[in-house]
JSON list of C-alpha atoms in Angstrom, two decimals:
[
{"chain": "M", "resi": 98, "resn": "MET", "atom": "CA", "xyz": [-2.53, 22.77, -20.53]},
{"chain": "M", "resi": 99, "resn": "VAL", "atom": "CA", "xyz": [-3.79, 20.28, -18.11]},
{"chain": "M", "resi": 100, "resn": "PRO", "atom": "CA", "xyz": [-1.59, 20.23, -14.95]},
{"chain": "M", "resi": 101, "resn": "LYS", "atom": "CA", "xyz": [0.12, 16.87, -14.33]},
{"chain": "M", "resi": 102, "resn": "LEU", "atom": "CA", "xyz": [-1.33, 14.81, -11.47]},
{"chain": "M", "resi": 103, "resn": "LYS", "atom": "CA", "xyz": [1.01, 14.02, -8.69]},
{"chain": "M", "resi": 104, "resn": "VAL", "atom": "CA", "xyz": [1.22, 10.42, -7.59]},
{"chain": "M", "resi": 105, "resn": "ILE", "atom": "CA", "xyz": [2.70, 9.50, -4.26]},
{"chain": "M", "resi": 106, "resn": "GLY", "atom": "CA", "xyz": [3.71, 5.80, -3.82]},
{"chain": "M", "resi": 107, "resn": "VAL", "atom": "CA", "xyz": [3.08, 4.49, -0.37]},
{"chain": "M", "resi": 108, "resn": "VAL", "atom": "CA", "xyz": [4.69, 1.27, 1.08]},
{"chain": "M", "resi": 109, "resn": "LEU", "atom": "CA", "xyz": [2.90, 0.11, 4.29]},
{"chain": "M", "resi": 110, "resn": "ALA", "atom": "CA", "xyz": [5.54, -1.66, 6.20]},
{"chain": "M", "resi": 111, "resn": "GLY", "atom": "CA", "xyz": [4.69, -1.01, 9.88]},
{"chain": "M", "resi": 112, "resn": "GLY", "atom": "CA", "xyz": [3.04, -4.24, 10.84]},
{"chain": "M", "resi": 113, "resn": "GLU", "atom": "CA", "xyz": [4.19, -6.21, 14.01]},
{"chain": "M", "resi": 114, "resn": "SER", "atom": "CA", "xyz": [4.79, -9.42, 11.88]},
{"chain": "M", "resi": 115, "resn": "ARG", "atom": "CA", "xyz": [3.85, -11.53, 14.83]},
{"chain": "M", "resi": 116, "resn": "ARG", "atom": "CA", "xyz": [3.04, -14.78, 12.88]},
{"chain": "M", "resi": 117, "resn": "PHE", "atom": "CA", "xyz": [6.06, -14.32, 10.70]},
{"chain": "M", "resi": 118, "resn": "GLY", "atom": "CA", "xyz": [8.36, -14.21, 13.76]},
{"chain": "M", "resi": 119, "resn": "SER", "atom": "CA", "xyz": [10.62, -11.27, 12.49]},
{"chain": "M", "resi": 120, "resn": "PRO", "atom": "CA", "xyz": [9.98, -8.09, 10.63]},
{"chain": "M", "resi": 121, "resn": "LYS", "atom": "CA", "xyz": [8.60, -9.00, 7.17]},
{"chain": "M", "resi": 122, "resn": "LEU", "atom": "CA", "xyz": [9.96, -6.10, 5.42]},
{"chain": "M", "resi": 123, "resn": "PHE", "atom": "CA", "xyz": [13.62, -7.41, 5.90]},
{"chain": "M", "resi": 124, "resn": "ALA", "atom": "CA", "xyz": [12.73, -10.99, 4.71]},
{"chain": "M", "resi": 125, "resn": "LYS", "atom": "CA", "xyz": [13.92, -11.85, 1.27]},
{"chain": "M", "resi": 126, "resn": "TRP", "atom": "CA", "xyz": [12.42, -13.64, -1.71]},
{"chain": "M", "resi": 127, "resn": "GLY", "atom": "CA", "xyz": [15.37, -14.63, -3.77]},
{"chain": "M", "resi": 128, "resn": "VAL", "atom": "CA", "xyz": [18.00, -11.96, -3.25]},
{"chain": "M", "resi": 129, "resn": "THR", "atom": "CA", "xyz": [15.59, -9.03, -2.78]},
{"chain": "M", "resi": 130, "resn": "THR", "atom": "CA", "xyz": [13.91, -7.96, 0.39]},
{"chain": "M", "resi": 131, "resn": "PHE", "atom": "CA", "xyz": [10.08, -7.70, 0.58]},
{"chain": "M", "resi": 132, "resn": "PHE", "atom": "CA", "xyz": [10.64, -4.04, 1.18]},
{"chain": "M", "resi": 133, "resn": "GLU", "atom": "CA", "xyz": [12.54, -3.54, -2.10]},
{"chain": "M", "resi": 134, "resn": "LYS", "atom": "CA", "xyz": [9.94, -5.73, -3.84]},
{"chain": "M", "resi": 135, "resn": "ALA", "atom": "CA", "xyz": [7.25, -3.49, -2.75]},
{"chain": "M", "resi": 136, "resn": "MET", "atom": "CA", "xyz": [9.12, -0.42, -3.87]},
{"chain": "M", "resi": 137, "resn": "ASN", "atom": "CA", "xyz": [9.89, -2.07, -7.30]},
{"chain": "M", "resi": 138, "resn": "ALA", "atom": "CA", "xyz": [6.16, -2.53, -7.78]},
{"chain": "M", "resi": 139, "resn": "ILE", "atom": "CA", "xyz": [5.04, 1.12, -7.27]},
{"chain": "M", "resi": 140, "resn": "ALA", "atom": "CA", "xyz": [8.17, 3.20, -8.22]},
{"chain": "M", "resi": 141, "resn": "PRO", "atom": "CA", "xyz": [7.78, 3.18, -12.00]},
{"chain": "M", "resi": 142, "resn": "HIS", "atom": "CA", "xyz": [4.23, 4.77, -11.49]},
{"chain": "M", "resi": 143, "resn": "SER", "atom": "CA", "xyz": [5.03, 7.28, -8.69]},
{"chain": "M", "resi": 144, "resn": "ASP", "atom": "CA", "xyz": [6.45, 10.72, -8.59]},
{"chain": "M", "resi": 145, "resn": "GLU", "atom": "CA", "xyz": [7.58, 10.47, -4.96]},
{"chain": "M", "resi": 146, "resn": "LEU", "atom": "CA", "xyz": [7.86, 7.48, -2.61]},
{"chain": "M", "resi": 147, "resn": "VAL", "atom": "CA", "xyz": [7.10, 7.34, 1.10]},
{"chain": "M", "resi": 148, "resn": "ALA", "atom": "CA", "xyz": [7.28, 4.32, 3.32]},
{"chain": "M", "resi": 149, "resn": "VAL", "atom": "CA", "xyz": [5.30, 3.97, 6.67]},
{"chain": "M", "resi": 150, "resn": "VAL", "atom": "CA", "xyz": [7.44, 1.85, 9.09]},
{"chain": "M", "resi": 151, "resn": "ARG", "atom": "CA", "xyz": [8.00, 1.36, 12.70]},
{"chain": "M", "resi": 152, "resn": "GLU", "atom": "CA", "xyz": [10.19, 4.03, 14.19]},
{"chain": "M", "resi": 153, "resn": "GLU", "atom": "CA", "xyz": [12.80, 1.55, 15.36]},
{"chain": "M", "resi": 154, "resn": "TRP", "atom": "CA", "xyz": [13.34, 0.20, 11.78]},
{"chain": "M", "resi": 155, "resn": "ILE", "atom": "CA", "xyz": [13.95, 3.61, 10.06]},
{"chain": "M", "resi": 156, "resn": "GLU", "atom": "CA", "xyz": [17.71, 3.87, 10.65]},
{"chain": "M", "resi": 157, "resn": "LYS", "atom": "CA", "xyz": [18.32, 0.25, 9.47]},
{"chain": "M", "resi": 158, "resn": "LEU", "atom": "CA", "xyz": [16.13, 0.77, 6.44]},
{"chain": "M", "resi": 159, "resn": "GLU", "atom": "CA", "xyz": [18.01, 3.98, 5.35]},
{"chain": "M", "resi": 160, "resn": "HIS", "atom": "CA", "xyz": [20.96, 1.77, 4.53]},
{"chain": "M", "resi": 161, "resn": "CYS", "atom": "CA", "xyz": [19.49, -1.01, 2.68]},
{"chain": "M", "resi": 162, "resn": "HIS", "atom": "CA", "xyz": [17.34, 0.12, -0.25]},
{"chain": "M", "resi": 163, "resn": "PRO", "atom": "CA", "xyz": [18.03, 1.82, -3.63]},
{"chain": "M", "resi": 164, "resn": "TYR", "atom": "CA", "xyz": [15.19, 4.40, -3.72]},
{"chain": "M", "resi": 165, "resn": "ALA", "atom": "CA", "xyz": [15.04, 7.98, -2.63]},
{"chain": "M", "resi": 166, "resn": "THR", "atom": "CA", "xyz": [12.15, 7.20, -0.26]},
{"chain": "M", "resi": 167, "resn": "GLU", "atom": "CA", "xyz": [11.10, 9.16, 2.68]},
{"chain": "M", "resi": 168, "resn": "LEU", "atom": "CA", "xyz": [10.73, 6.80, 5.79]},
{"chain": "M", "resi": 169, "resn": "ILE", "atom": "CA", "xyz": [8.16, 7.90, 8.21]},
{"chain": "M", "resi": 170, "resn": "ALA", "atom": "CA", "xyz": [6.38, 6.43, 11.35]},
{"chain": "M", "resi": 171, "resn": "ASP", "atom": "CA", "xyz": [2.57, 6.98, 11.86]},
{"chain": "M", "resi": 172, "resn": "VAL", "atom": "CA", "xyz": [1.55, 10.43, 12.96]},
{"chain": "M", "resi": 173, "resn": "GLU", "atom": "CA", "xyz": [1.73, 10.70, 16.74]},
{"chain": "M", "resi": 174, "resn": "SER", "atom": "CA", "xyz": [-2.11, 11.00, 17.29]},
{"chain": "M", "resi": 175, "resn": "PHE", "atom": "CA", "xyz": [-2.85, 7.76, 15.49]},
{"chain": "M", "resi": 176, "resn": "LYS", "atom": "CA", "xyz": [0.30, 5.68, 16.22]},
{"chain": "M", "resi": 177, "resn": "GLY", "atom": "CA", "xyz": [-0.12, 1.90, 15.93]},
{"chain": "M", "resi": 178, "resn": "LYS", "atom": "CA", "xyz": [-3.73, 2.21, 14.65]},
{"chain": "M", "resi": 179, "resn": "GLY", "atom": "CA", "xyz": [-3.05, -0.09, 11.66]},
{"chain": "M", "resi": 180, "resn": "PRO", "atom": "CA", "xyz": [-3.07, 0.47, 7.79]},
{"chain": "M", "resi": 181, "resn": "LEU", "atom": "CA", "xyz": [-5.60, 3.19, 7.86]},
{"chain": "M", "resi": 182, "resn": "ALA", "atom": "CA", "xyz": [-3.36, 5.21, 10.05]},
{"chain": "M", "resi": 183, "resn": "GLY", "atom": "CA", "xyz": [-0.41, 4.34, 7.75]},
{"chain": "M", "resi": 184, "resn": "ILE", "atom": "CA", "xyz": [-2.18, 5.72, 4.64]},
{"chain": "M", "resi": 185, "resn": "TYR", "atom": "CA", "xyz": [-3.42, 8.84, 6.42]},
{"chain": "M", "resi": 186, "resn": "SER", "atom": "CA", "xyz": [0.18, 9.54, 7.85]},
{"chain": "M", "resi": 187, "resn": "ALA", "atom": "CA", "xyz": [1.52, 9.21, 4.35]},
{"chain": "M", "resi": 188, "resn": "MET", "atom": "CA", "xyz": [-1.13, 11.74, 3.09]},
{"chain": "M", "resi": 189, "resn": "MET", "atom": "CA", "xyz": [-0.34, 14.14, 5.81]},
{"chain": "M", "resi": 190, "resn": "LYS", "atom": "CA", "xyz": [3.43, 13.94, 5.04]},
{"chain": "M", "resi": 191, "resn": "ARG", "atom": "CA", "xyz": [3.35, 14.20, 1.19]},
{"chain": "M", "resi": 192, "resn": "LYS", "atom": "CA", "xyz": [0.71, 16.18, -0.70]},
{"chain": "M", "resi": 193, "resn": "GLY", "atom": "CA", "xyz": [-0.36, 14.54, -3.77]},
{"chain": "M", "resi": 194, "resn": "ASP", "atom": "CA", "xyz": [-3.45, 13.91, -6.05]},
{"chain": "M", "resi": 195, "resn": "TYR", "atom": "CA", "xyz": [-3.32, 10.09, -5.88]},
{"chain": "M", "resi": 196, "resn": "TYR", "atom": "CA", "xyz": [-1.67, 7.70, -3.49]},
{"chain": "M", "resi": 197, "resn": "LEU", "atom": "CA", "xyz": [-0.59, 4.34, -4.91]},
{"chain": "M", "resi": 198, "resn": "VAL", "atom": "CA", "xyz": [-0.56, 1.99, -1.97]},
{"chain": "M", "resi": 199, "resn": "THR", "atom": "CA", "xyz": [1.14, -1.38, -1.44]},
{"chain": "M", "resi": 200, "resn": "PRO", "atom": "CA", "xyz": [1.78, -3.70, 1.56]},
{"chain": "M", "resi": 201, "resn": "CYS", "atom": "CA", "xyz": [5.08, -5.15, 1.90]},
{"chain": "M", "resi": 202, "resn": "ASP", "atom": "CA", "xyz": [4.06, -8.81, 2.26]},
{"chain": "M", "resi": 203, "resn": "MET", "atom": "CA", "xyz": [3.10, -9.51, -1.34]},
{"chain": "M", "resi": 204, "resn": "PRO", "atom": "CA", "xyz": [6.50, -10.13, -2.97]},
{"chain": "M", "resi": 205, "resn": "ARG", "atom": "CA", "xyz": [4.91, -11.53, -6.06]},
{"chain": "M", "resi": 206, "resn": "MET", "atom": "CA", "xyz": [2.91, -8.42, -6.85]},
{"chain": "M", "resi": 207, "resn": "SER", "atom": "CA", "xyz": [3.43, -7.09, -10.30]},
{"chain": "M", "resi": 208, "resn": "SER", "atom": "CA", "xyz": [4.18, -3.44, -11.22]},
{"chain": "M", "resi": 209, "resn": "ASP", "atom": "CA", "xyz": [2.06, -3.89, -14.21]},
{"chain": "M", "resi": 210, "resn": "MET", "atom": "CA", "xyz": [-1.02, -4.14, -11.92]},
{"chain": "M", "resi": 211, "resn": "TYR", "atom": "CA", "xyz": [-0.30, -0.80, -10.32]},
{"chain": "M", "resi": 212, "resn": "GLY", "atom": "CA", "xyz": [0.21, 0.71, -13.76]},
{"chain": "M", "resi": 213, "resn": "LYS", "atom": "CA", "xyz": [-3.19, -0.66, -14.81]},
{"chain": "M", "resi": 214, "resn": "TRP", "atom": "CA", "xyz": [-5.01, 0.65, -11.68]},
{"chain": "M", "resi": 215, "resn": "MET", "atom": "CA", "xyz": [-3.31, 4.12, -11.93]},
{"chain": "M", "resi": 216, "resn": "GLU", "atom": "CA", "xyz": [-4.37, 4.42, -15.51]},
{"chain": "M", "resi": 217, "resn": "PHE", "atom": "CA", "xyz": [-7.86, 3.53, -14.61]},
{"chain": "M", "resi": 218, "resn": "ALA", "atom": "CA", "xyz": [-7.77, 6.14, -11.78]},
{"chain": "M", "resi": 219, "resn": "THR", "atom": "CA", "xyz": [-6.75, 9.00, -14.03]},
{"chain": "M", "resi": 220, "resn": "GLU", "atom": "CA", "xyz": [-9.17, 8.02, -16.80]},
{"chain": "M", "resi": 221, "resn": "HIS", "atom": "CA", "xyz": [-12.02, 7.90, -14.12]},
{"chain": "M", "resi": 222, "resn": "PRO", "atom": "CA", "xyz": [-11.50, 10.86, -11.76]},
{"chain": "M", "resi": 223, "resn": "GLU", "atom": "CA", "xyz": [-14.99, 10.44, -10.42]},
{"chain": "M", "resi": 224, "resn": "TYR", "atom": "CA", "xyz": [-13.71, 7.51, -8.21]},
{"chain": "M", "resi": 225, "resn": "ASP", "atom": "CA", "xyz": [-11.98, 8.14, -4.79]},
{"chain": "M", "resi": 226, "resn": "CYS", "atom": "CA", "xyz": [-10.60, 4.65, -4.57]},
{"chain": "M", "resi": 227, "resn": "ILE", "atom": "CA", "xyz": [-9.52, 1.99, -7.12]},
{"chain": "M", "resi": 228, "resn": "ILE", "atom": "CA", "xyz": [-9.31, -1.42, -5.26]},
{"chain": "M", "resi": 229, "resn": "PRO", "atom": "CA", "xyz": [-8.81, -5.08, -6.63]},
{"chain": "M", "resi": 230, "resn": "VAL", "atom": "CA", "xyz": [-11.07, -7.86, -5.77]},
{"chain": "M", "resi": 231, "resn": "LEU", "atom": "CA", "xyz": [-10.15, -11.46, -6.21]},
{"chain": "M", "resi": 232, "resn": "ASN", "atom": "CA", "xyz": [-12.79, -14.18, -6.10]},
{"chain": "M", "resi": 233, "resn": "GLY", "atom": "CA", "xyz": [-14.86, -11.89, -3.85]},
{"chain": "M", "resi": 234, "resn": "LYS", "atom": "CA", "xyz": [-12.02, -10.99, -1.53]},
{"chain": "M", "resi": 235, "resn": "VAL", "atom": "CA", "xyz": [-11.20, -7.29, -1.38]},
{"chain": "M", "resi": 236, "resn": "PHE", "atom": "CA", "xyz": [-7.52, -6.17, -1.13]},
{"chain": "M", "resi": 237, "resn": "PRO", "atom": "CA", "xyz": [-7.81, -2.72, 0.43]},
{"chain": "M", "resi": 238, "resn": "LEU", "atom": "CA", "xyz": [-4.05, -2.29, 0.89]},
{"chain": "M", "resi": 239, "resn": "ASN", "atom": "CA", "xyz": [-3.43, -2.66, -2.82]},
{"chain": "M", "resi": 240, "resn": "GLY", "atom": "CA", "xyz": [-4.65, 0.12, -4.98]},
{"chain": "M", "resi": 241, "resn": "VAL", "atom": "CA", "xyz": [-5.23, 3.82, -5.56]},
{"chain": "M", "resi": 242, "resn": "TYR", "atom": "CA", "xyz": [-6.62, 6.46, -3.14]},
{"chain": "M", "resi": 243, "resn": "LYS", "atom": "CA", "xyz": [-7.35, 9.99, -4.06]},
{"chain": "M", "resi": 244, "resn": "ARG", "atom": "CA", "xyz": [-6.50, 12.87, -1.57]},
{"chain": "M", "resi": 245, "resn": "SER", "atom": "CA", "xyz": [-10.36, 13.30, -1.35]},
{"chain": "M", "resi": 246, "resn": "CYS", "atom": "CA", "xyz": [-10.30, 10.43, 1.23]},
{"chain": "M", "resi": 247, "resn": "LEU", "atom": "CA", "xyz": [-8.15, 12.36, 3.79]},
{"chain": "M", "resi": 248, "resn": "HIS", "atom": "CA", "xyz": [-11.17, 13.87, 5.68]},
{"chain": "M", "resi": 249, "resn": "GLN", "atom": "CA", "xyz": [-13.13, 10.60, 6.11]},
{"chain": "M", "resi": 250, "resn": "MET", "atom": "CA", "xyz": [-9.94, 8.80, 7.02]},
{"chain": "M", "resi": 251, "resn": "LYS", "atom": "CA", "xyz": [-9.35, 11.28, 9.89]},
{"chain": "M", "resi": 252, "resn": "GLU", "atom": "CA", "xyz": [-12.98, 11.05, 11.06]},
{"chain": "M", "resi": 253, "resn": "ASN", "atom": "CA", "xyz": [-12.73, 7.18, 11.05]},
{"chain": "M", "resi": 254, "resn": "LEU", "atom": "CA", "xyz": [-9.60, 7.12, 12.93]},
{"chain": "M", "resi": 255, "resn": "MET", "atom": "CA", "xyz": [-10.91, 9.58, 15.50]},
{"chain": "M", "resi": 256, "resn": "LYS", "atom": "CA", "xyz": [-13.88, 7.29, 16.07]},
{"chain": "M", "resi": 257, "resn": "GLU", "atom": "CA", "xyz": [-11.65, 4.15, 16.30]},
{"chain": "M", "resi": 258, "resn": "ASN", "atom": "CA", "xyz": [-13.22, 2.78, 13.25]},
{"chain": "M", "resi": 259, "resn": "LEU", "atom": "CA", "xyz": [-10.02, 1.41, 11.89]},
{"chain": "M", "resi": 260, "resn": "LYS", "atom": "CA", "xyz": [-11.09, -0.89, 9.10]},
{"chain": "M", "resi": 261, "resn": "VAL", "atom": "CA", "xyz": [-9.97, 0.28, 5.60]},
{"chain": "M", "resi": 262, "resn": "LEU", "atom": "CA", "xyz": [-13.02, -1.46, 4.19]},
{"chain": "M", "resi": 263, "resn": "SER", "atom": "CA", "xyz": [-15.26, 0.89, 6.29]},
{"chain": "M", "resi": 264, "resn": "LEU", "atom": "CA", "xyz": [-13.48, 3.85, 4.48]},
{"chain": "M", "resi": 265, "resn": "LEU", "atom": "CA", "xyz": [-14.20, 2.26, 1.13]},
{"chain": "M", "resi": 266, "resn": "ASP", "atom": "CA", "xyz": [-17.80, 1.93, 1.91]},
{"chain": "M", "resi": 267, "resn": "ARG", "atom": "CA", "xyz": [-17.87, 5.68, 2.61]},
{"chain": "M", "resi": 268, "resn": "LYS", "atom": "CA", "xyz": [-16.23, 6.80, -0.61]},
{"chain": "M", "resi": 269, "resn": "HIS", "atom": "CA", "xyz": [-16.94, 6.35, -4.34]},
{"chain": "M", "resi": 270, "resn": "THR", "atom": "CA", "xyz": [-14.95, 3.18, -4.83]},
{"chain": "M", "resi": 271, "resn": "LYS", "atom": "CA", "xyz": [-14.38, 1.20, -8.01]},
{"chain": "M", "resi": 272, "resn": "TYR", "atom": "CA", "xyz": [-13.59, -2.46, -7.32]},
{"chain": "M", "resi": 273, "resn": "ILE", "atom": "CA", "xyz": [-11.62, -4.03, -10.23]},
{"chain": "M", "resi": 274, "resn": "GLU", "atom": "CA", "xyz": [-11.99, -7.89, -10.72]},
{"chain": "M", "resi": 275, "resn": "VAL", "atom": "CA", "xyz": [-8.50, -9.53, -10.88]},
{"chain": "M", "resi": 276, "resn": "GLN", "atom": "CA", "xyz": [-8.12, -11.94, -13.76]},
{"chain": "M", "resi": 277, "resn": "GLU", "atom": "CA", "xyz": [-7.54, -15.64, -13.14]},
{"chain": "M", "resi": 278, "resn": "GLU", "atom": "CA", "xyz": [-3.85, -15.29, -14.53]},
{"chain": "M", "resi": 279, "resn": "GLU", "atom": "CA", "xyz": [-3.18, -12.36, -12.20]},
{"chain": "M", "resi": 280, "resn": "ALA", "atom": "CA", "xyz": [-4.24, -14.18, -8.94]},
{"chain": "M", "resi": 281, "resn": "CYS", "atom": "CA", "xyz": [-0.64, -15.44, -8.37]},
{"chain": "M", "resi": 282, "resn": "PHE", "atom": "CA", "xyz": [0.35, -11.77, -7.63]},
{"chain": "M", "resi": 283, "resn": "PHE", "atom": "CA", "xyz": [-1.93, -11.65, -4.57]},
{"chain": "M", "resi": 284, "resn": "LYS", "atom": "CA", "xyz": [-0.10, -14.25, -2.42]},
{"chain": "M", "resi": 285, "resn": "ASN", "atom": "CA", "xyz": [0.32, -12.89, 1.18]},
{"chain": "M", "resi": 286, "resn": "VAL", "atom": "CA", "xyz": [3.25, -14.00, 3.19]},
{"chain": "M", "resi": 287, "resn": "ASN", "atom": "CA", "xyz": [2.20, -14.24, 6.76]},
{"chain": "M", "resi": 288, "resn": "THR", "atom": "CA", "xyz": [4.41, -17.07, 7.97]},
{"chain": "M", "resi": 289, "resn": "LYS", "atom": "CA", "xyz": [7.80, -18.64, 7.23]},
{"chain": "M", "resi": 290, "resn": "GLU", "atom": "CA", "xyz": [5.85, -21.55, 5.71]},
{"chain": "M", "resi": 291, "resn": "ASP", "atom": "CA", "xyz": [4.06, -19.08, 3.34]},
{"chain": "M", "resi": 292, "resn": "LEU", "atom": "CA", "xyz": [7.44, -17.86, 2.22]},
{"chain": "M", "resi": 293, "resn": "LEU", "atom": "CA", "xyz": [8.62, -21.46, 1.53]},
{"chain": "M", "resi": 294, "resn": "ASN", "atom": "CA", "xyz": [5.38, -22.15, -0.47]},
{"chain": "M", "resi": 295, "resn": "LEU", "atom": "CA", "xyz": [6.22, -19.10, -2.83]},
{"chain": "M", "resi": 296, "resn": "GLY", "atom": "CA", "xyz": [8.77, -21.30, -4.52]},
{"chain": "M", "resi": 297, "resn": "ASP", "atom": "CA", "xyz": [11.67, -19.79, -6.53]},
{"chain": "M", "resi": 298, "resn": "GLU", "atom": "CA", "xyz": [11.54, -16.17, -7.76]}
]
C-alpha cells in the first residue's frame, strides 16, 4: 500500500503592510478577514495548517479564526527575511511531503486552484515546485513546494539571496499557465484603494 503523502498548508502573513497602512491579515473583504480567506483556500487540501505571522500578532490571531492552525513566527536565524524565510520556517516547524503555500493578500483566490496544483504535484512527483504564471508574471507565493526544497532554501537564506524566484530557478519547477477565466483570483491587495476596487464579494 502506498503511504499517504502529508500536505502542510502554509499561510504567509508576516508582511509589514506598509502601503496598506495596517496589518492586511486583519482586513476584511465582505465579513471575512483576509487571513480567514487564505485559510479557506488551502484548508480543504491540507492535512495540517501553519501560519507564519509577526510575533506581535499571534495572540490576537488565536482568538479570531476558526481553524486548528499553528501560528508561528520566522525562525530566529532568518527573522524578517521575507517570504522565503516564512516558507523555510514552516518547513522547519512541520514535517510534510508537500507544502501548499498562499499569501494572505489575495482574498479572491479560489480553493479549486490549490486543489488543481496539488493534484498535479502528486501526479508528477519529479517536480519540486508547482507555480502559477499569469501573462508571463510568476506568482511564487502561490503553489506547491516539496520538502526537497529545504536544503537550497537554507543555502539561499544564508547567502542573503532572498528572492523566491531564485530558489525556483535552482529547483525542478513546473510553471502552470493560469487560464483567462482564472485571472480574477490573482488580484493582490496592497493598498486600501485595491481593496475598494475588489468590489463586492
